[in-house]
Amino acid sequence: MWMVYLLLLFCDLSYCCGSAEYSINGECCPMCSPGEHVYKHCTEYTSTSCIPCTAGSFMAVPNGLLHCITCTVCDPGLGLKTDRECSPTSDAVCGPLDQHYCIETDHKKGCRLAQRHSICRPGTFIRRNGTPLTNTDCEECHDKTFSNKSSLPFCKPHTDCQSLGLQEITAGTNTSDRVCRPRNDPRSRVAALVPVVLVVVLSPVIGIFISKQERESRENKMEG
């Protein structure tokens, strides 16, 4: 836009000055060099007076402007950082912050707006890492694999309970592994041993009780 403005400024409606001049007040004044702007326009008796651009401004082309152009600010709030600092003769060039990618460029081939790389959620993996120009590419975990954390580089295979001689008690999903346990579970063995222990412990007691009952029965018969 400012280039168009410069061209309109340099050309009068009735005529154009030389390529290194601009038209003002009926005079063809010498342009200021890149990095400078006009302090005073020329007159019939004096040449153009030029001064350097102040800090935070620039001028990339010969010109007849009274002010330099304000440098672009690379705003972190827009996901940007400065790739090239502004100088008296060139504007700043912005690029995306780390872990961001550019979604809108400007005429300087710099970045105008950037967005944070996507995070691959559990159940997916990073198929392709993000770059300054592209977003992260996530893909769903394939069959019999899982990822239980964000942004993992690959999905892990489900534990094969059978090959480990174990029993599956919970099926695996795309976000969790299978849960296995020993086939001879200690809880099952304890449950099986309880009746045996009871028999072993109670048998003598029952035997003593029966013997006592028989003895008392014989004594009662003898007394009768």
C-alpha atoms as a printed R data frame, in Angstrom:
    type eleno elety resid chain resno       x       y       z
1   ATOM     1    CA   MET     A     1   0.000   0.000   0.000
2   ATOM     2    CA   TRP     A     2   2.781   2.449   0.880
3   ATOM     3    CA   MET     A     3   4.440   1.762  -2.498
4   ATOM     4    CA   VAL     A     4   1.254   2.923  -4.247
5   ATOM     5    CA   TYR     A     5   1.229   5.993  -2.040
6   ATOM     6    CA   LEU     A     6   4.808   6.790  -3.011
7   ATOM     7    CA   LEU     A     7   4.018   6.512  -6.716
8   ATOM     8    CA   LEU     A     8   1.024   8.821  -6.377
9   ATOM     9    CA   LEU     A     9   3.158  11.284  -4.469
10  ATOM    10    CA   PHE     A    10   5.935  11.298  -7.057
11  ATOM    11    CA   CYS     A    11   3.690  11.939 -10.065
12  ATOM    12    CA   ASP     A    12   1.840  15.222 -10.587
13  ATOM    13    CA   LEU     A    13  -1.459  15.221 -12.533
14  ATOM    14    CA   SER     A    14   0.134  17.169 -15.377
15  ATOM    15    CA   TYR     A    15   3.622  15.657 -15.527
16  ATOM    16    CA   CYS     A    16   6.046  13.292 -13.828
17  ATOM    17    CA   CYS     A    17   9.456  14.274 -12.514
18  ATOM    18    CA   GLY     A    18  12.598  12.221 -13.074
19  ATOM    19    CA   SER     A    19  12.936   8.776 -11.559
20  ATOM    20    CA   ALA     A    20  15.054  10.153  -8.700
21  ATOM    21    CA   GLU     A    21  12.739  13.150  -8.061
22  ATOM    22    CA   TYR     A    22   9.301  13.811  -6.591
23  ATOM    23    CA   SER     A    23   6.850  16.580  -7.396
24  ATOM    24    CA   ILE     A    24   5.859  19.063  -4.681
25  ATOM    25    CA   ASN     A    25   4.598  22.647  -4.939
26  ATOM    26    CA   GLY     A    26   5.344  22.712  -8.656
27  ATOM    27    CA   GLU     A    27   8.949  21.698  -8.088
28  ATOM    28    CA   CYS     A    28  10.747  18.455  -8.918
29  ATOM    29    CA   CYS     A    29  12.683  17.783  -5.737
30  ATOM    30    CA   PRO     A    30  15.486  15.228  -5.323
31  ATOM    31    CA   MET     A    31  14.348  12.180  -3.361
32  ATOM    32    CA   CYS     A    32  15.848  11.197  -0.037
33  ATOM    33    CA   SER     A    33  17.840   7.956   0.067
34  ATOM    34    CA   PRO     A    34  16.570   4.697   1.636
35  ATOM    35    CA   GLY     A    35  16.882   4.976   5.421
36  ATOM    36    CA   GLU     A    36  16.026   8.711   5.296
37  ATOM    37    CA   HIS     A    37  12.955  10.917   4.994
38  ATOM    38    CA   VAL     A    38  12.315  14.517   3.980
39  ATOM    39    CA   TYR     A    39  12.995  17.166   6.609
40  ATOM    40    CA   LYS     A    40  12.338  20.106   4.248
41  ATOM    41    CA   HIS     A    41  11.111  20.020   0.663
42  ATOM    42    CA   CYS     A    42  13.226  21.693  -1.975
43  ATOM    43    CA   THR     A    43  12.461  25.153  -3.273
44  ATOM    44    CA   GLU     A    44  13.445  27.024  -6.386
45  ATOM    45    CA   TYR     A    45  16.721  27.871  -4.664
46  ATOM    46    CA   THR     A    46  17.381  24.966  -2.248
47  ATOM    47    CA   SER     A    47  17.619  21.203  -2.515
48  ATOM    48    CA   THR     A    48  15.661  18.687  -0.470
49  ATOM    49    CA   SER     A    49  16.781  18.395   3.151
50  ATOM    50    CA   CYS     A    50  16.813  14.777   4.403
51  ATOM    51    CA   ILE     A    51  17.325  13.225   7.859
52  ATOM    52    CA   PRO     A    52  17.738   9.567   8.986
53  ATOM    53    CA   CYS     A    53  14.779   7.458  10.081
54  ATOM    54    CA   THR     A    54  14.359   7.380  13.842
55  ATOM    55    CA   ALA     A    55  14.528   4.149  15.862
56  ATOM    56    CA   GLY     A    56  11.508   1.941  15.248
57  ATOM    57    CA   SER     A    57  10.995   3.186  11.701
58  ATOM    58    CA   PHE     A    58  12.419   2.477   8.253
59  ATOM    59    CA   MET     A    59  12.388   3.535   4.617
60  ATOM    60    CA   ALA     A    60  13.239   0.891   2.029
61  ATOM    61    CA   VAL     A    61  13.165   3.031  -1.141
62  ATOM    62    CA   PRO     A    62  14.149   6.513  -2.343
63  ATOM    63    CA   ASN     A    63  11.315   8.799  -1.288
64  ATOM    64    CA   GLY     A    64   9.805  12.229  -0.796
65  ATOM    65    CA   LEU     A    65   7.941  11.451   2.433
66  ATOM    66    CA   LEU     A    66   8.033  13.523   5.594
67  ATOM    67    CA   HIS     A    67   8.032  10.452   7.831
68  ATOM    68    CA   CYS     A    68   9.533   6.974   7.738
69  ATOM    69    CA   ILE     A    69   7.309   3.908   8.060
70  ATOM    70    CA   THR     A    70   6.777   2.372  11.503
71  ATOM    71    CA   CYS     A    71   8.478  -1.009  11.907
72  ATOM    72    CA   THR     A    72   6.343  -4.122  12.217
73  ATOM    73    CA   VAL     A    73   6.081  -5.453  15.783
74  ATOM    74    CA   CYS     A    74   6.210  -9.253  16.077
75  ATOM    75    CA   ASP     A    75   3.563  -9.841  18.753
76  ATOM    76    CA   PRO     A    76   3.951 -13.030  20.859
77  ATOM    77    CA   GLY     A    77   0.200 -12.796  21.471
78  ATOM    78    CA   LEU     A    78  -0.210 -13.594  17.773
79  ATOM    79    CA   GLY     A    79   2.236 -16.502  18.057
80  ATOM    80    CA   LEU     A    80   5.103 -14.486  16.541
81  ATOM    81    CA   LYS     A    81   8.770 -13.790  17.200
82  ATOM    82    CA   THR     A    82  11.275 -11.584  15.368
83  ATOM    83    CA   ASP     A    83  13.222 -13.461  12.697
84  ATOM    84    CA   ARG     A    84  14.932 -10.333  11.349
85  ATOM    85    CA   GLU     A    85  15.244  -7.049  13.214
86  ATOM    86    CA   CYS     A    86  14.014  -3.816  11.692
87  ATOM    87    CA   SER     A    87  16.764  -1.592  10.236
88  ATOM    88    CA   PRO     A    88  16.683   1.950   8.805
89  ATOM    89    CA   THR     A    89  16.301   0.464   5.307
90  ATOM    90    CA   SER     A    90  14.165  -2.659   5.897
91  ATOM    91    CA   ASP     A    91  11.186  -3.731   7.975
92  ATOM    92    CA   ALA     A    92  11.267  -6.443  10.627
93  ATOM    93    CA   VAL     A    93  10.378  -9.960   9.485
94  ATOM    94    CA   CYS     A    94   8.309 -12.122  11.835
95  ATOM    95    CA   GLY     A    95   8.257 -15.889  12.180
96  ATOM    96    CA   PRO     A    96   6.270 -18.335  14.324
97  ATOM    97    CA   LEU     A    97   7.239 -18.967  17.936
98  ATOM    98    CA   ASP     A    98   8.660 -22.365  18.870
99  ATOM    99    CA   GLN     A    99   5.972 -25.089  18.717
100 ATOM   100    CA   HIS     A   100   3.858 -22.830  16.461
101 ATOM   101    CA   TYR     A   101   3.218 -22.767  12.709
102 ATOM   102    CA   CYS     A   102   2.359 -19.894  10.392
103 ATOM   103    CA   ILE     A   103  -1.247 -19.665   9.185
104 ATOM   104    CA   GLU     A   104  -1.039 -16.237   7.508
105 ATOM   105    CA   THR     A   105   1.928 -14.715   5.655
106 ATOM   106    CA   ASP     A   106   2.704 -11.142   4.592
107 ATOM   107    CA   HIS     A   107   4.216  -9.556   1.464
108 ATOM   108    CA   LYS     A   108   7.736  -9.912   2.924
109 ATOM   109    CA   LYS     A   109   7.356 -13.696   3.084
110 ATOM   110    CA   GLY     A   110   7.228 -13.318   6.835
111 ATOM   111    CA   CYS     A   111   4.482 -14.518   9.156
112 ATOM   112    CA   ARG     A   112   1.529 -12.366  10.189
113 ATOM   113    CA   LEU     A   113  -0.307 -14.884  12.377
114 ATOM   114    CA   ALA     A   114   0.747 -18.224  13.886
115 ATOM   115    CA   GLN     A   115  -0.976 -20.981  15.809
116 ATOM   116    CA   ARG     A   116   0.306 -23.524  18.327
117 ATOM   117    CA   HIS     A   117   0.960 -27.045  17.041
118 ATOM   118    CA   SER     A   118  -1.820 -29.504  17.823
119 ATOM   119    CA   ILE     A   119  -1.317 -31.933  20.720
120 ATOM   120    CA   CYS     A   120  -1.968 -35.557  19.780
121 ATOM   121    CA   ARG     A   121  -4.392 -36.843  22.433
122 ATOM   122    CA   PRO     A   122  -4.213 -40.286  24.097
123 ATOM   123    CA   GLY     A   123  -5.349 -42.914  21.610
124 ATOM   124    CA   THR     A   124  -3.338 -41.277  18.828
125 ATOM   125    CA   PHE     A   125   0.330 -40.812  17.931
126 ATOM   126    CA   ILE     A   126   2.439 -38.220  16.086
127 ATOM   127    CA   ARG     A   127   2.512 -39.271  12.436
128 ATOM   128    CA   ARG     A   128   4.482 -36.169  11.396
129 ATOM   129    CA   ASN     A   129   6.005 -33.504  13.634
130 ATOM   130    CA   GLY     A   130   4.903 -29.911  13.182
131 ATOM   131    CA   THR     A   131   7.194 -27.397  11.446
132 ATOM   132    CA   PRO     A   132   7.153 -23.578  11.261
133 ATOM   133    CA   LEU     A   133   4.933 -23.981   8.180
134 ATOM   134    CA   THR     A   134   2.812 -27.054   9.000
135 ATOM   135    CA   ASN     A   135   0.764 -28.374  11.911
136 ATOM   136    CA   THR     A   136   1.439 -31.630  13.740
137 ATOM   137    CA   ASP     A   137  -0.179 -34.598  11.976
138 ATOM   138    CA   CYS     A   138  -1.854 -37.011  14.430
139 ATOM   139    CA   GLU     A   139  -3.109 -40.507  13.607
140 ATOM   140    CA   GLU     A   140  -5.308 -42.975  15.502
141 ATOM   141    CA   CYS     A   141  -3.599 -45.967  17.109
142 ATOM   142    CA   HIS     A   142  -3.970 -49.052  14.949
143 ATOM   143    CA   ASP     A   143  -5.635 -52.288  16.079
144 ATOM   144    CA   LYS     A   144  -4.067 -53.984  19.139
145 ATOM   145    CA   THR     A   145  -2.024 -50.874  20.025
146 ATOM   146    CA   PHE     A   146  -2.535 -48.008  22.483
147 ATOM   147    CA   SER     A   147  -1.160 -44.680  23.747
148 ATOM   148    CA   ASN     A   148  -2.051 -43.531  27.255
149 ATOM   149    CA   LYS     A   149  -0.281 -40.142  27.097
150 ATOM   150    CA   SER     A   150  -0.441 -37.092  24.830
151 ATOM   151    CA   SER     A   151   1.883 -36.577  21.850
152 ATOM   152    CA   LEU     A   152   3.659 -39.934  21.909
153 ATOM   153    CA   PRO     A   153   5.779 -40.712  18.815
154 ATOM   154    CA   PHE     A   154   4.218 -44.178  18.442
155 ATOM   155    CA   CYS     A   155   1.514 -46.438  19.882
156 ATOM   156    CA   LYS     A   156   2.611 -49.403  22.002
157 ATOM   157    CA   PRO     A   157   1.336 -52.942  21.332
158 ATOM   158    CA   HIS     A   158  -1.063 -54.463  23.845
159 ATOM   159    CA   THR     A   159   0.518 -56.964  26.231
160 ATOM   160    CA   ASP     A   160   0.034 -60.516  24.924
161 ATOM   161    CA   CYS     A   161  -1.229 -62.248  28.077
162 ATOM   162    CA   GLN     A   162  -1.359 -65.681  26.430
163 ATOM   163    CA   SER     A   163   2.262 -65.642  25.260
164 ATOM   164    CA   LEU     A   164   3.295 -64.786  28.825
165 ATOM   165    CA   GLY     A   165   1.286 -67.661  30.256
166 ATOM   166    CA   LEU     A   166  -1.151 -65.246  31.853
167 ATOM   167    CA   GLN     A   167  -4.900 -64.828  31.863
168 ATOM   168    CA   GLU     A   168  -6.512 -61.682  30.411
169 ATOM   169    CA   ILE     A   169  -8.940 -60.038  32.833
170 ATOM   170    CA   THR     A   170  -9.415 -56.648  31.098
171 ATOM   171    CA   ALA     A   171  -9.324 -56.086  27.334
172 ATOM   172    CA   GLY     A   172  -7.020 -53.410  25.907
173 ATOM   173    CA   THR     A   173  -8.330 -50.240  24.226
174 ATOM   174    CA   ASN     A   174  -6.660 -47.543  22.119
175 ATOM   175    CA   THR     A   175  -5.841 -45.666  25.369
176 ATOM   176    CA   SER     A   176  -5.056 -48.534  27.775
177 ATOM   177    CA   ASP     A   177  -3.156 -51.826  27.851
178 ATOM   178    CA   ARG     A   178  -4.601 -55.269  28.544
179 ATOM   179    CA   VAL     A   179  -4.627 -56.320  32.217
180 ATOM   180    CA   CYS     A   180  -3.282 -59.831  32.873
181 ATOM   181    CA   ARG     A   181  -2.997 -62.076  35.951
182 ATOM   182    CA   PRO     A   182  -1.485 -65.502  36.665
183 ATOM   183    CA   ARG     A   183  -3.667 -68.406  35.616
184 ATOM   184    CA   ASN     A   184  -3.273 -69.997  39.098
185 ATOM   185    CA   ASP     A   185  -4.435 -66.966  41.001
186 ATOM   186    CA   PRO     A   186  -3.433 -67.063  44.710
187 ATOM   187    CA   ARG     A   187  -6.970 -66.099  45.634
188 ATOM   188    CA   SER     A   188  -8.287 -69.216  43.933
189 ATOM   189    CA   ARG     A   189  -5.788 -71.403  45.772
190 ATOM   190    CA   VAL     A   190  -6.727 -69.864  49.117
191 ATOM   191    CA   ALA     A   191 -10.393 -70.438  48.398
192 ATOM   192    CA   ALA     A   192  -9.670 -74.091  47.569
193 ATOM   193    CA   LEU     A   193  -7.605 -74.607  50.728
194 ATOM   194    CA   VAL     A   194 -10.225 -73.243  53.134
195 ATOM   195    CA   PRO     A   195 -12.424 -76.404  53.179
196 ATOM   196    CA   VAL     A   196  -9.337 -78.612  53.586
197 ATOM   197    CA   VAL     A   197  -8.097 -76.560  56.516
198 ATOM   198    CA   LEU     A   198 -11.517 -76.642  58.126
199 ATOM   199    CA   VAL     A   199 -11.668 -80.424  57.820
200 ATOM   200    CA   VAL     A   200  -8.178 -80.837  59.273
201 ATOM   201    CA   VAL     A   201  -8.869 -78.498  62.169
202 ATOM   202    CA   LEU     A   202 -12.388 -79.635  62.987
203 ATOM   203    CA   SER     A   203 -11.960 -83.398  62.532
204 ATOM   204    CA   PRO     A   204 -10.238 -83.974  65.929
205 ATOM   205    CA   VAL     A   205 -12.793 -81.806  67.673
206 ATOM   206    CA   ILE     A   206 -15.669 -83.684  66.097
207 ATOM   207    CA   GLY     A   207 -13.988 -87.020  66.917
208 ATOM   208    CA   ILE     A   208 -13.552 -86.049  70.561
209 ATOM   209    CA   PHE     A   209 -17.158 -84.905  70.757
210 ATOM   210    CA   ILE     A   210 -18.457 -88.176  69.266
211 ATOM   211    CA   SER     A   211 -16.260 -90.284  71.585
212 ATOM   212    CA   LYS     A   212 -17.512 -88.372  74.588
213 ATOM   213    CA   GLN     A   213 -21.115 -88.896  73.544
214 ATOM   214    CA   GLU     A   214 -20.586 -92.645  73.094
215 ATOM   215    CA   ARG     A   215 -18.859 -92.952  76.490
216 ATOM   216    CA   GLU     A   216 -21.660 -91.126  78.270
217 ATOM   217    CA   SER     A   217 -24.207 -93.303  76.522
218 ATOM   218    CA   ARG     A   218 -22.469 -96.505  77.731
219 ATOM   219    CA   GLU     A   219 -22.221 -95.211  81.281
220 ATOM   220    CA   ASN     A   220 -25.918 -94.401  81.358
221 ATOM   221    CA   LYS     A   221 -26.782 -97.919  80.209
222 ATOM   222    CA   MET     A   222 -24.589 -99.510  82.898
223 ATOM   223    CA   GLU     A   223 -26.205 -97.408  85.631
224 ATOM   224    CA   GLY     A   224 -29.645 -98.359  84.395
